[in-house]
Amino acid sequence: MSAKKRIAVLPGDGIGPEVIAEAVKVMEASGAPLTLTHFDWSAERYLRDGITVPPDGFAMLARDFDAILLGAFGDPRVKSNIHAKEILLGMRFKMDLYANVRPVKLLDESLCPLKNTRPQDVDFVVVRENTEGAYVDAGGVLGQGTADEIATQEDVNTRKGVERILRYAFELARSSGRKRVLMADKSNVMAYAGGLWQRVFKEVSAEYSDIAPSHMYIDALCLAMVREPRQFDVIVTNNMFGDIVTDLAAALQGGLGMAASGNIHPGRTSMFEPVHGSAPPLAGKNVANPMGSILTAAMMFEHLGLATEAQKINSAVLEAVRQKRTTQDVGGELGTREVGDWIANAVSPPA
Ligand code: NAD
Ligand code: IPM
Ligand code: MN
């Protein structure tokens, strides 16, 4: 019997708690050996006592847990979005979770908005750099509110940061039996940052003779992703481009309600979350699609070495999609809880 995996659960705001409750239901039904600990870091908590991340919160997560499962952050009552910045971006940066891995997999033809597109046509992974780029919060404003106002937002790219994310993409390709890695940038315009990415990509790709490297400008990639998604295998790009392109990619899978992700630093406590946000208009209505969170839980299980349970969950979600046991955003008629119940039942060992 393997040791129990210690999971920190942070449901967050809006639909976060609803979809995470279903992911938890399914994880528990799978019979995986787990101890779950819930944390209330959220807009609600921040509005109550002004705390976003308790003192030493990230050190505690790294020390006491094997993985973290997150819902979503964002609440109309917190206009500054300071809590999301401190909790979500804080976790990515301060825990150095440098690889944001976002699988893009079409489970059933009925979910894809493109004509004549089958599951085998949409099956790739986006590796998004997660600790640098335009997200570093460097910049400033001069002459705010005046006609001469100047705002700068810096895009910071380090040699070490670029190298490790590119290497991660090649290693992921190798370990998952994929054959191609495409790097996307805007080096035709942003020549300093793009130049670094180009040079390092050339160097790193030369070490992986079994993997075919290629390049596209990020704007061309958006076009190609819609016109011919089957050409992609592993895509690696910077933080901001990765953010944008994974919402587009989510649409190919049936929408944000279907998309899973992991924020990973190999060998350290890593964090898993659905790609979608807190969708405030859907909150409290039992309509949010929990499949993104449930697939995220499966991804976390896979990362923790619980491959059998991960496989069971992925198969159950696939079967739920095929039988249209889904929420309305993907064409079904069930509520959030009912989808969770169906999948939990499907992964439960026979009584
Ligand atoms: P969103 O992902 O919450 O919603 C975008 C669209 O997708 C909406 O139409 C929404 O109804 C739909 N959608 C999202 N998740 C869904 C689900 N599970 N089931 C069915 N439909 C779903 O993005 P937004 O509206 O741009 O942002 C809302 C808030 O969430 C903002 O505060 C934003 O900053 C935050 N946000 C947080 C995260 C995160 O915590 N990881 C990610 C994105 C956005
Ligand atoms: C995502 C989200 C976040 C990001 C926001 C909420 C900070 O859009 O995880 O894709 O931009 O990374
Ligand atoms: Mn995003």
PDB file of N, CA, C and O in Angstrom, residues 220-291:
ATOM      1  N   ALA A 220       0.730  33.900 -36.454  1.00  0.00           N
ATOM      2  CA  ALA A 220       0.513  32.830 -37.439  1.00  0.00           C
ATOM      3  C   ALA A 220       0.060  31.550 -36.745  1.00  0.00           C
ATOM      4  O   ALA A 220      -0.763  30.786 -37.276  1.00  0.00           O
ATOM      5  N   LEU A 221       0.576  31.323 -35.552  1.00  0.00           N
ATOM      6  CA  LEU A 221       0.172  30.130 -34.790  1.00  0.00           C
ATOM      7  C   LEU A 221      -1.330  30.152 -34.512  1.00  0.00           C
ATOM      8  O   LEU A 221      -2.005  29.131 -34.608  1.00  0.00           O
ATOM      9  N   CYS A 222      -1.856  31.327 -34.172  1.00  0.00           N
ATOM     10  CA  CYS A 222      -3.300  31.434 -33.885  1.00  0.00           C
ATOM     11  C   CYS A 222      -4.111  31.023 -35.110  1.00  0.00           C
ATOM     12  O   CYS A 222      -5.099  30.291 -35.000  1.00  0.00           O
ATOM     13  N   LEU A 223      -3.694  31.474 -36.260  1.00  0.00           N
ATOM     14  CA  LEU A 223      -4.374  31.113 -37.510  1.00  0.00           C
ATOM     15  C   LEU A 223      -4.304  29.597 -37.728  1.00  0.00           C
ATOM     16  O   LEU A 223      -5.318  28.938 -37.971  1.00  0.00           O
ATOM     17  N   ALA A 224      -3.096  29.066 -37.618  1.00  0.00           N
ATOM     18  CA  ALA A 224      -2.889  27.637 -37.896  1.00  0.00           C
ATOM     19  C   ALA A 224      -3.645  26.754 -36.905  1.00  0.00           C
ATOM     20  O   ALA A 224      -4.118  25.670 -37.253  1.00  0.00           O
ATOM     21  N   MET A 225      -3.777  27.220 -35.671  1.00  0.00           N
ATOM     22  CA  MET A 225      -4.446  26.412 -34.648  1.00  0.00           C
ATOM     23  C   MET A 225      -5.921  26.219 -34.980  1.00  0.00           C
ATOM     24  O   MET A 225      -6.518  25.195 -34.665  1.00  0.00           O
ATOM     25  N   VAL A 226      -6.485  27.205 -35.642  1.00  0.00           N
ATOM     26  CA  VAL A 226      -7.890  27.101 -36.051  1.00  0.00           C
ATOM     27  C   VAL A 226      -8.010  26.338 -37.370  1.00  0.00           C
ATOM     28  O   VAL A 226      -8.908  25.530 -37.548  1.00  0.00           O
ATOM     29  N   ARG A 227      -7.089  26.595 -38.298  1.00  0.00           N
ATOM     30  CA  ARG A 227      -7.211  25.978 -39.628  1.00  0.00           C
ATOM     31  C   ARG A 227      -6.766  24.534 -39.693  1.00  0.00           C
ATOM     32  O   ARG A 227      -7.346  23.726 -40.403  1.00  0.00           O
ATOM     33  N   GLU A 228      -5.707  24.219 -38.953  1.00  0.00           N
ATOM     34  CA  GLU A 228      -5.209  22.842 -39.043  1.00  0.00           C
ATOM     35  C   GLU A 228      -4.530  22.408 -37.746  1.00  0.00           C
ATOM     36  O   GLU A 228      -3.318  22.215 -37.679  1.00  0.00           O
ATOM     37  N   PRO A 229      -5.337  22.221 -36.691  1.00  0.00           N
ATOM     38  CA  PRO A 229      -4.763  21.908 -35.378  1.00  0.00           C
ATOM     39  C   PRO A 229      -4.004  20.579 -35.347  1.00  0.00           C
ATOM     40  O   PRO A 229      -3.185  20.371 -34.465  1.00  0.00           O
ATOM     41  N   ARG A 230      -4.255  19.709 -36.313  1.00  0.00           N
ATOM     42  CA  ARG A 230      -3.636  18.378 -36.247  1.00  0.00           C
ATOM     43  C   ARG A 230      -2.120  18.434 -36.400  1.00  0.00           C
ATOM     44  O   ARG A 230      -1.424  17.492 -36.047  1.00  0.00           O
ATOM     45  N   GLN A 231      -1.574  19.525 -36.891  1.00  0.00           N
ATOM     46  CA  GLN A 231      -0.126  19.601 -37.093  1.00  0.00           C
ATOM     47  C   GLN A 231       0.664  19.764 -35.783  1.00  0.00           C
ATOM     48  O   GLN A 231       1.878  19.632 -35.790  1.00  0.00           O
ATOM     49  N   PHE A 232      -0.033  20.049 -34.661  1.00  0.00           N
ATOM     50  CA  PHE A 232       0.706  20.378 -33.441  1.00  0.00           C
ATOM     51  C   PHE A 232       0.904  19.181 -32.515  1.00  0.00           C
ATOM     52  O   PHE A 232       0.057  18.295 -32.439  1.00  0.00           O
ATOM     53  N   ASP A 233       2.010  19.223 -31.800  1.00  0.00           N
ATOM     54  CA  ASP A 233       2.370  18.141 -30.892  1.00  0.00           C
ATOM     55  C   ASP A 233       2.694  18.748 -29.518  1.00  0.00           C
ATOM     56  O   ASP A 233       1.910  18.684 -28.600  1.00  0.00           O
ATOM     57  N   VAL A 234       3.865  19.417 -29.409  1.00  0.00           N
ATOM     58  CA  VAL A 234       4.175  20.223 -28.222  1.00  0.00           C
ATOM     59  C   VAL A 234       4.454  21.647 -28.718  1.00  0.00           C
ATOM     60  O   VAL A 234       5.213  21.835 -29.670  1.00  0.00           O
ATOM     61  N   ILE A 235       3.815  22.623 -28.073  1.00  0.00           N
ATOM     62  CA  ILE A 235       4.050  24.034 -28.396  1.00  0.00           C
ATOM     63  C   ILE A 235       4.649  24.672 -27.149  1.00  0.00           C
ATOM     64  O   ILE A 235       4.135  24.471 -26.047  1.00  0.00           O
ATOM     65  N   VAL A 236       5.723  25.428 -27.305  1.00  0.00           N
ATOM     66  CA  VAL A 236       6.314  26.115 -26.149  1.00  0.00           C
ATOM     67  C   VAL A 236       6.383  27.606 -26.461  1.00  0.00           C
ATOM     68  O   VAL A 236       6.742  28.012 -27.568  1.00  0.00           O
ATOM     69  N   THR A 237       5.998  28.414 -25.465  1.00  0.00           N
ATOM     70  CA  THR A 237       5.989  29.858 -25.692  1.00  0.00           C
ATOM     71  C   THR A 237       6.070  30.610 -24.364  1.00  0.00           C
ATOM     72  O   THR A 237       6.108  29.997 -23.301  1.00  0.00           O
ATOM     73  N   ASN A 238       6.110  31.932 -24.458  1.00  0.00           N
ATOM     74  CA  ASN A 238       6.305  32.717 -23.237  1.00  0.00           C
ATOM     75  C   ASN A 238       5.000  32.839 -22.437  1.00  0.00           C
ATOM     76  O   ASN A 238       3.947  32.341 -22.840  1.00  0.00           O
ATOM     77  N   ASN A 239       5.072  33.522 -21.319  1.00  0.00           N
ATOM     78  CA  ASN A 239       3.976  33.593 -20.362  1.00  0.00           C
ATOM     79  C   ASN A 239       2.720  34.223 -20.980  1.00  0.00           C
ATOM     80  O   ASN A 239       1.632  33.622 -20.958  1.00  0.00           O
ATOM     81  N   MET A 240       2.861  35.385 -21.556  1.00  0.00           N
ATOM     82  CA  MET A 240       1.705  36.108 -22.097  1.00  0.00           C
ATOM     83  C   MET A 240       1.116  35.427 -23.332  1.00  0.00           C
ATOM     84  O   MET A 240      -0.099  35.240 -23.432  1.00  0.00           O
ATOM     85  N   PHE A 241       1.972  35.029 -24.265  1.00  0.00           N
ATOM     86  CA  PHE A 241       1.460  34.354 -25.458  1.00  0.00           C
ATOM     87  C   PHE A 241       0.799  33.026 -25.067  1.00  0.00           C
ATOM     88  O   PHE A 241      -0.218  32.621 -25.638  1.00  0.00           O
ATOM     89  N   GLY A 242       1.381  32.357 -24.078  1.00  0.00           N
ATOM     90  CA  GLY A 242       0.827  31.082 -23.619  1.00  0.00           C
ATOM     91  C   GLY A 242      -0.541  31.264 -22.978  1.00  0.00           C
ATOM     92  O   GLY A 242      -1.434  30.430 -23.124  1.00  0.00           O
ATOM     93  N   ASP A 243      -0.708  32.362 -22.270  1.00  0.00           N
ATOM     94  CA  ASP A 243      -2.016  32.659 -21.666  1.00  0.00           C
ATOM     95  C   ASP A 243      -3.065  32.791 -22.762  1.00  0.00           C
ATOM     96  O   ASP A 243      -4.128  32.172 -22.719  1.00  0.00           O
ATOM     97  N   ILE A 244      -2.756  33.589 -23.763  1.00  0.00           N
ATOM     98  CA  ILE A 244      -3.736  33.894 -24.809  1.00  0.00           C
ATOM     99  C   ILE A 244      -4.052  32.659 -25.649  1.00  0.00           C
ATOM    100  O   ILE A 244      -5.213  32.321 -25.890  1.00  0.00           O
ATOM    101  N   VAL A 245      -3.005  31.990 -26.073  1.00  0.00           N
ATOM    102  CA  VAL A 245      -3.199  30.888 -27.014  1.00  0.00           C
ATOM    103  C   VAL A 245      -3.907  29.689 -26.351  1.00  0.00           C
ATOM    104  O   VAL A 245      -4.572  28.905 -27.026  1.00  0.00           O
ATOM    105  N   THR A 246      -3.827  29.579 -25.016  1.00  0.00           N
ATOM    106  CA  THR A 246      -4.512  28.445 -24.377  1.00  0.00           C
ATOM    107  C   THR A 246      -6.012  28.696 -24.188  1.00  0.00           C
ATOM    108  O   THR A 246      -6.765  27.747 -24.004  1.00  0.00           O
ATOM    109  N   ASP A 247      -6.452  29.930 -24.212  1.00  0.00           N
ATOM    110  CA  ASP A 247      -7.905  30.157 -24.265  1.00  0.00           C
ATOM    111  C   ASP A 247      -8.411  29.779 -25.654  1.00  0.00           C
ATOM    112  O   ASP A 247      -9.457  29.146 -25.807  1.00  0.00           O
ATOM    113  N   LEU A 248      -7.665  30.165 -26.679  1.00  0.00           N
ATOM    114  CA  LEU A 248      -8.036  29.775 -28.045  1.00  0.00           C
ATOM    115  C   LEU A 248      -8.060  28.244 -28.161  1.00  0.00           C
ATOM    116  O   LEU A 248      -9.009  27.651 -28.679  1.00  0.00           O
ATOM    117  N   ALA A 249      -7.031  27.629 -27.643  1.00  0.00           N
ATOM    118  CA  ALA A 249      -6.929  26.161 -27.704  1.00  0.00           C
ATOM    119  C   ALA A 249      -8.066  25.502 -26.921  1.00  0.00           C
ATOM    120  O   ALA A 249      -8.568  24.451 -27.309  1.00  0.00           O
ATOM    121  N   ALA A 250      -8.475  26.136 -25.814  1.00  0.00           N
ATOM    122  CA  ALA A 250      -9.583  25.572 -25.026  1.00  0.00           C
ATOM    123  C   ALA A 250     -10.846  25.504 -25.869  1.00  0.00           C
ATOM    124  O   ALA A 250     -11.630  24.553 -25.768  1.00  0.00           O
ATOM    125  N   ALA A 251     -11.030  26.490 -26.734  1.00  0.00           N
ATOM    126  CA  ALA A 251     -12.222  26.493 -27.593  1.00  0.00           C
ATOM    127  C   ALA A 251     -12.251  25.258 -28.487  1.00  0.00           C
ATOM    128  O   ALA A 251     -13.322  24.714 -28.759  1.00  0.00           O
ATOM    129  N   LEU A 252     -11.095  24.781 -28.915  1.00  0.00           N
ATOM    130  CA  LEU A 252     -11.035  23.594 -29.781  1.00  0.00           C
ATOM    131  C   LEU A 252     -11.490  22.331 -29.054  1.00  0.00           C
ATOM    132  O   LEU A 252     -11.895  21.352 -29.675  1.00  0.00           O
ATOM    133  N   GLN A 253     -11.404  22.359 -27.711  1.00  0.00           N
ATOM    134  CA  GLN A 253     -11.750  21.183 -26.905  1.00  0.00           C
ATOM    135  C   GLN A 253     -13.192  21.221 -26.421  1.00  0.00           C
ATOM    136  O   GLN A 253     -13.619  20.322 -25.707  1.00  0.00           O
ATOM    137  N   GLY A 254     -13.889  22.313 -26.685  1.00  0.00           N
ATOM    138  CA  GLY A 254     -15.257  22.422 -26.186  1.00  0.00           C
ATOM    139  C   GLY A 254     -15.448  23.603 -25.254  1.00  0.00           C
ATOM    140  O   GLY A 254     -16.525  23.786 -24.689  1.00  0.00           O
ATOM    141  N   GLY A 255     -14.406  24.393 -25.073  1.00  0.00           N
ATOM    142  CA  GLY A 255     -14.537  25.596 -24.251  1.00  0.00           C
ATOM    143  C   GLY A 255     -13.720  25.521 -22.986  1.00  0.00           C
ATOM    144  O   GLY A 255     -13.104  24.494 -22.672  1.00  0.00           O
ATOM    145  N   LEU A 256     -13.743  26.639 -22.246  1.00  0.00           N
ATOM    146  CA  LEU A 256     -12.923  26.715 -21.038  1.00  0.00           C
ATOM    147  C   LEU A 256     -13.335  25.691 -19.988  1.00  0.00           C
ATOM    148  O   LEU A 256     -12.512  25.265 -19.172  1.00  0.00           O
ATOM    149  N   GLY A 257     -14.571  25.272 -20.034  1.00  0.00           N
ATOM    150  CA  GLY A 257     -15.038  24.288 -19.053  1.00  0.00           C
ATOM    151  C   GLY A 257     -14.385  22.920 -19.187  1.00  0.00           C
ATOM    152  O   GLY A 257     -14.516  22.077 -18.309  1.00  0.00           O
ATOM    153  N   MET A 258     -13.659  22.692 -20.286  1.00  0.00           N
ATOM    154  CA  MET A 258     -13.048  21.377 -20.536  1.00  0.00           C
ATOM    155  C   MET A 258     -11.521  21.370 -20.338  1.00  0.00           C
ATOM    156  O   MET A 258     -10.899  20.318 -20.486  1.00  0.00           O
ATOM    157  N   ALA A 259     -10.914  22.528 -20.072  1.00  0.00           N
ATOM    158  CA  ALA A 259      -9.447  22.621 -20.148  1.00  0.00           C
ATOM    159  C   ALA A 259      -8.754  22.501 -18.788  1.00  0.00           C
ATOM    160  O   ALA A 259      -9.112  23.176 -17.827  1.00  0.00           O
ATOM    161  N   ALA A 260      -7.721  21.641 -18.751  1.00  0.00           N
ATOM    162  CA  ALA A 260      -6.979  21.355 -17.515  1.00  0.00           C
ATOM    163  C   ALA A 260      -5.563  21.920 -17.592  1.00  0.00           C
ATOM    164  O   ALA A 260      -5.049  22.174 -18.684  1.00  0.00           O
ATOM    165  N   SER A 261      -4.937  22.091 -16.421  1.00  0.00           N
ATOM    166  CA  SER A 261      -3.540  22.547 -16.446  1.00  0.00           C
ATOM    167  C   SER A 261      -2.779  22.158 -15.188  1.00  0.00           C
ATOM    168  O   SER A 261      -3.368  21.909 -14.137  1.00  0.00           O
ATOM    169  N   GLY A 262      -1.449  22.129 -15.344  1.00  0.00           N
ATOM    170  CA  GLY A 262      -0.562  21.925 -14.208  1.00  0.00           C
ATOM    171  C   GLY A 262       0.500  23.004 -14.201  1.00  0.00           C
ATOM    172  O   GLY A 262       0.981  23.409 -15.260  1.00  0.00           O
ATOM    173  N   ASN A 263       0.837  23.501 -13.016  1.00  0.00           N
ATOM    174  CA  ASN A 263       1.902  24.492 -12.849  1.00  0.00           C
ATOM    175  C   ASN A 263       3.021  23.754 -12.120  1.00  0.00           C
ATOM    176  O   ASN A 263       2.921  23.477 -10.923  1.00  0.00           O
ATOM    177  N   ILE A 264       4.080  23.440 -12.876  1.00  0.00           N
ATOM    178  CA  ILE A 264       4.997  22.399 -12.411  1.00  0.00           C
ATOM    179  C   ILE A 264       6.443  22.876 -12.271  1.00  0.00           C
ATOM    180  O   ILE A 264       6.953  23.613 -13.120  1.00  0.00           O
ATOM    181  N   HIS A 265       7.069  22.460 -11.177  1.00  0.00           N
ATOM    182  CA  HIS A 265       8.523  22.510 -11.045  1.00  0.00           C
ATOM    183  C   HIS A 265       8.915  21.078 -10.708  1.00  0.00           C
ATOM    184  O   HIS A 265       8.607  20.607  -9.607  1.00  0.00           O
ATOM    185  N   PRO A 266       9.565  20.381 -11.632  1.00  0.00           N
ATOM    186  CA  PRO A 266       9.859  18.973 -11.378  1.00  0.00           C
ATOM    187  C   PRO A 266      10.557  18.780 -10.026  1.00  0.00           C
ATOM    188  O   PRO A 266      11.480  19.525  -9.692  1.00  0.00           O
ATOM    189  N   GLY A 267      10.065  17.826  -9.257  1.00  0.00           N
ATOM    190  CA  GLY A 267      10.671  17.522  -7.965  1.00  0.00           C
ATOM    191  C   GLY A 267      10.178  18.375  -6.817  1.00  0.00           C
ATOM    192  O   GLY A 267      10.524  18.131  -5.664  1.00  0.00           O
ATOM    193  N   ARG A 268       9.378  19.384  -7.111  1.00  0.00           N
ATOM    194  CA  ARG A 268       8.833  20.211  -6.021  1.00  0.00           C
ATOM    195  C   ARG A 268       7.313  20.093  -5.976  1.00  0.00           C
ATOM    196  O   ARG A 268       6.695  19.645  -6.939  1.00  0.00           O
ATOM    197  N   THR A 269       6.728  20.576  -4.872  1.00  0.00           N
ATOM    198  CA  THR A 269       5.273  20.600  -4.755  1.00  0.00           C
ATOM    199  C   THR A 269       4.711  21.463  -5.876  1.00  0.00           C
ATOM    200  O   THR A 269       5.030  22.648  -5.975  1.00  0.00           O
ATOM    201  N   SER A 270       3.891  20.863  -6.734  1.00  0.00           N
ATOM    202  CA  SER A 270       3.356  21.574  -7.893  1.00  0.00           C
ATOM    203  C   SER A 270       1.860  21.800  -7.739  1.00  0.00           C
ATOM    204  O   SER A 270       1.213  21.208  -6.870  1.00  0.00           O
ATOM    205  N   MET A 271       1.321  22.697  -8.582  1.00  0.00           N
ATOM    206  CA  MET A 271      -0.070  23.133  -8.435  1.00  0.00           C
ATOM    207  C   MET A 271      -0.859  22.835  -9.711  1.00  0.00           C
ATOM    208  O   MET A 271      -0.358  23.000 -10.813  1.00  0.00           O
ATOM    209  N   PHE A 272      -2.104  22.404  -9.518  1.00  0.00           N
ATOM    210  CA  PHE A 272      -2.955  22.014 -10.643  1.00  0.00           C
ATOM    211  C   PHE A 272      -4.257  22.803 -10.575  1.00  0.00           C
ATOM    212  O   PHE A 272      -4.826  22.966  -9.501  1.00  0.00           O
ATOM    213  N   GLU A 273      -4.716  23.314 -11.733  1.00  0.00           N
ATOM    214  CA  GLU A 273      -5.924  24.144 -11.757  1.00  0.00           C
ATOM    215  C   GLU A 273      -6.587  24.057 -13.128  1.00  0.00           C
ATOM    216  O   GLU A 273      -5.907  23.904 -14.138  1.00  0.00           O
ATOM    217  N   PRO A 274      -7.917  24.200 -13.165  1.00  0.00           N
ATOM    218  CA  PRO A 274      -8.546  24.322 -14.482  1.00  0.00           C
ATOM    219  C   PRO A 274      -8.079  25.620 -15.129  1.00  0.00           C
ATOM    220  O   PRO A 274      -7.689  26.550 -14.423  1.00  0.00           O
ATOM    221  N   VAL A 275      -8.136  25.695 -16.468  1.00  0.00           N
ATOM    222  CA  VAL A 275      -7.668  26.909 -17.157  1.00  0.00           C
ATOM    223  C   VAL A 275      -8.642  28.073 -16.967  1.00  0.00           C
ATOM    224  O   VAL A 275      -8.249  29.232 -16.949  1.00  0.00           O
ATOM    225  N   HIS A 276      -9.904  27.746 -16.768  1.00  0.00           N
ATOM    226  CA  HIS A 276     -10.909  28.815 -16.682  1.00  0.00           C
ATOM    227  C   HIS A 276     -10.804  29.647 -15.415  1.00  0.00           C
ATOM    228  O   HIS A 276     -10.142  29.269 -14.449  1.00  0.00           O
ATOM    229  N   GLY A 277     -11.525  30.793 -15.433  1.00  0.00           N
ATOM    230  CA  GLY A 277     -11.552  31.671 -14.277  1.00  0.00           C
ATOM    231  C   GLY A 277     -12.759  31.419 -13.395  1.00  0.00           C
ATOM    232  O   GLY A 277     -13.370  30.342 -13.448  1.00  0.00           O
ATOM    233  N   SER A 278     -13.103  32.418 -12.583  1.00  0.00           N
ATOM    234  CA  SER A 278     -14.133  32.253 -11.558  1.00  0.00           C
ATOM    235  C   SER A 278     -15.544  32.474 -12.094  1.00  0.00           C
ATOM    236  O   SER A 278     -16.510  32.291 -11.369  1.00  0.00           O
ATOM    237  N   ALA A 279     -15.659  32.876 -13.366  1.00  0.00           N
ATOM    238  CA  ALA A 279     -16.956  33.065 -14.056  1.00  0.00           C
ATOM    239  C   ALA A 279     -18.052  33.564 -13.124  1.00  0.00           C
ATOM    240  O   ALA A 279     -19.073  32.871 -12.935  1.00  0.00           O
ATOM    241  N   PRO A 280     -17.920  34.761 -12.554  1.00  0.00           N
ATOM    242  CA  PRO A 280     -18.890  35.232 -11.559  1.00  0.00           C
ATOM    243  C   PRO A 280     -20.369  35.118 -11.968  1.00  0.00           C
ATOM    244  O   PRO A 280     -21.199  34.728 -11.138  1.00  0.00           O
ATOM    245  N   PRO A 281     -20.725  35.349 -13.246  1.00  0.00           N
ATOM    246  CA  PRO A 281     -22.166  35.245 -13.573  1.00  0.00           C
ATOM    247  C   PRO A 281     -22.725  33.829 -13.420  1.00  0.00           C
ATOM    248  O   PRO A 281     -23.938  33.662 -13.288  1.00  0.00           O
ATOM    249  N   LEU A 282     -21.862  32.823 -13.452  1.00  0.00           N
ATOM    250  CA  LEU A 282     -22.343  31.432 -13.331  1.00  0.00           C
ATOM    251  C   LEU A 282     -22.358  30.938 -11.888  1.00  0.00           C
ATOM    252  O   LEU A 282     -22.960  29.896 -11.594  1.00  0.00           O
ATOM    253  N   ALA A 283     -21.707  31.673 -10.993  1.00  0.00           N
ATOM    254  CA  ALA A 283     -21.505  31.173  -9.624  1.00  0.00           C
ATOM    255  C   ALA A 283     -22.819  30.950  -8.885  1.00  0.00           C
ATOM    256  O   ALA A 283     -23.759  31.743  -9.001  1.00  0.00           O
ATOM    257  N   GLY A 284     -22.874  29.848  -8.151  1.00  0.00           N
ATOM    258  CA  GLY A 284     -24.025  29.551  -7.298  1.00  0.00           C
ATOM    259  C   GLY A 284     -25.236  29.020  -8.045  1.00  0.00           C
ATOM    260  O   GLY A 284     -26.314  28.868  -7.463  1.00  0.00           O
ATOM    261  N   LYS A 285     -25.094  28.732  -9.313  1.00  0.00           N
ATOM    262  CA  LYS A 285     -26.262  28.311 -10.112  1.00  0.00           C
ATOM    263  C   LYS A 285     -26.233  26.833 -10.503  1.00  0.00           C
ATOM    264  O   LYS A 285     -27.104  26.384 -11.239  1.00  0.00           O
ATOM    265  N   ASN A 286     -25.215  26.128 -10.098  1.00  0.00           N
ATOM    266  CA  ASN A 286     -25.084  24.702 -10.455  1.00  0.00           C
ATOM    267  C   ASN A 286     -25.065  24.497 -11.977  1.00  0.00           C
ATOM    268  O   ASN A 286     -25.619  23.537 -12.488  1.00  0.00           O
ATOM    269  N   VAL A 287     -24.438  25.443 -12.695  1.00  0.00           N
ATOM    270  CA  VAL A 287     -24.357  25.291 -14.166  1.00  0.00           C
ATOM    271  C   VAL A 287     -22.917  25.161 -14.680  1.00  0.00           C
ATOM    272  O   VAL A 287     -22.702  24.776 -15.826  1.00  0.00           O
ATOM    273  N   ALA A 288     -21.930  25.515 -13.848  1.00  0.00           N
ATOM    274  CA  ALA A 288     -20.538  25.480 -14.328  1.00  0.00           C
ATOM    275  C   ALA A 288     -20.119  24.056 -14.666  1.00  0.00           C
ATOM    276  O   ALA A 288     -20.497  23.101 -13.975  1.00  0.00           O
ATOM    277  N   ASN A 289     -19.346  23.926 -15.709  1.00  0.00           N
ATOM    278  CA  ASN A 289     -18.841  22.622 -16.128  1.00  0.00           C
ATOM    279  C   ASN A 289     -17.685  22.199 -15.205  1.00  0.00           C
ATOM    280  O   ASN A 289     -16.663  22.878 -15.142  1.00  0.00           O
ATOM    281  N   PRO A 290     -17.821  21.081 -14.507  1.00  0.00           N
ATOM    282  CA  PRO A 290     -16.741  20.654 -13.600  1.00  0.00           C
ATOM    283  C   PRO A 290     -15.681  19.796 -14.286  1.00  0.00           C
ATOM    284  O   PRO A 290     -14.727  19.365 -13.652  1.00  0.00           O
ATOM    285  N   MET A 291     -15.847  19.510 -15.592  1.00  0.00           N
ATOM    286  CA  MET A 291     -14.926  18.558 -16.233  1.00  0.00           C
ATOM    287  C   MET A 291     -13.492  19.067 -16.302  1.00  0.00           C
ATOM    288  O   MET A 291     -12.549  18.281 -16.162  1.00  0.00           O
TER     289      MET A 291
END
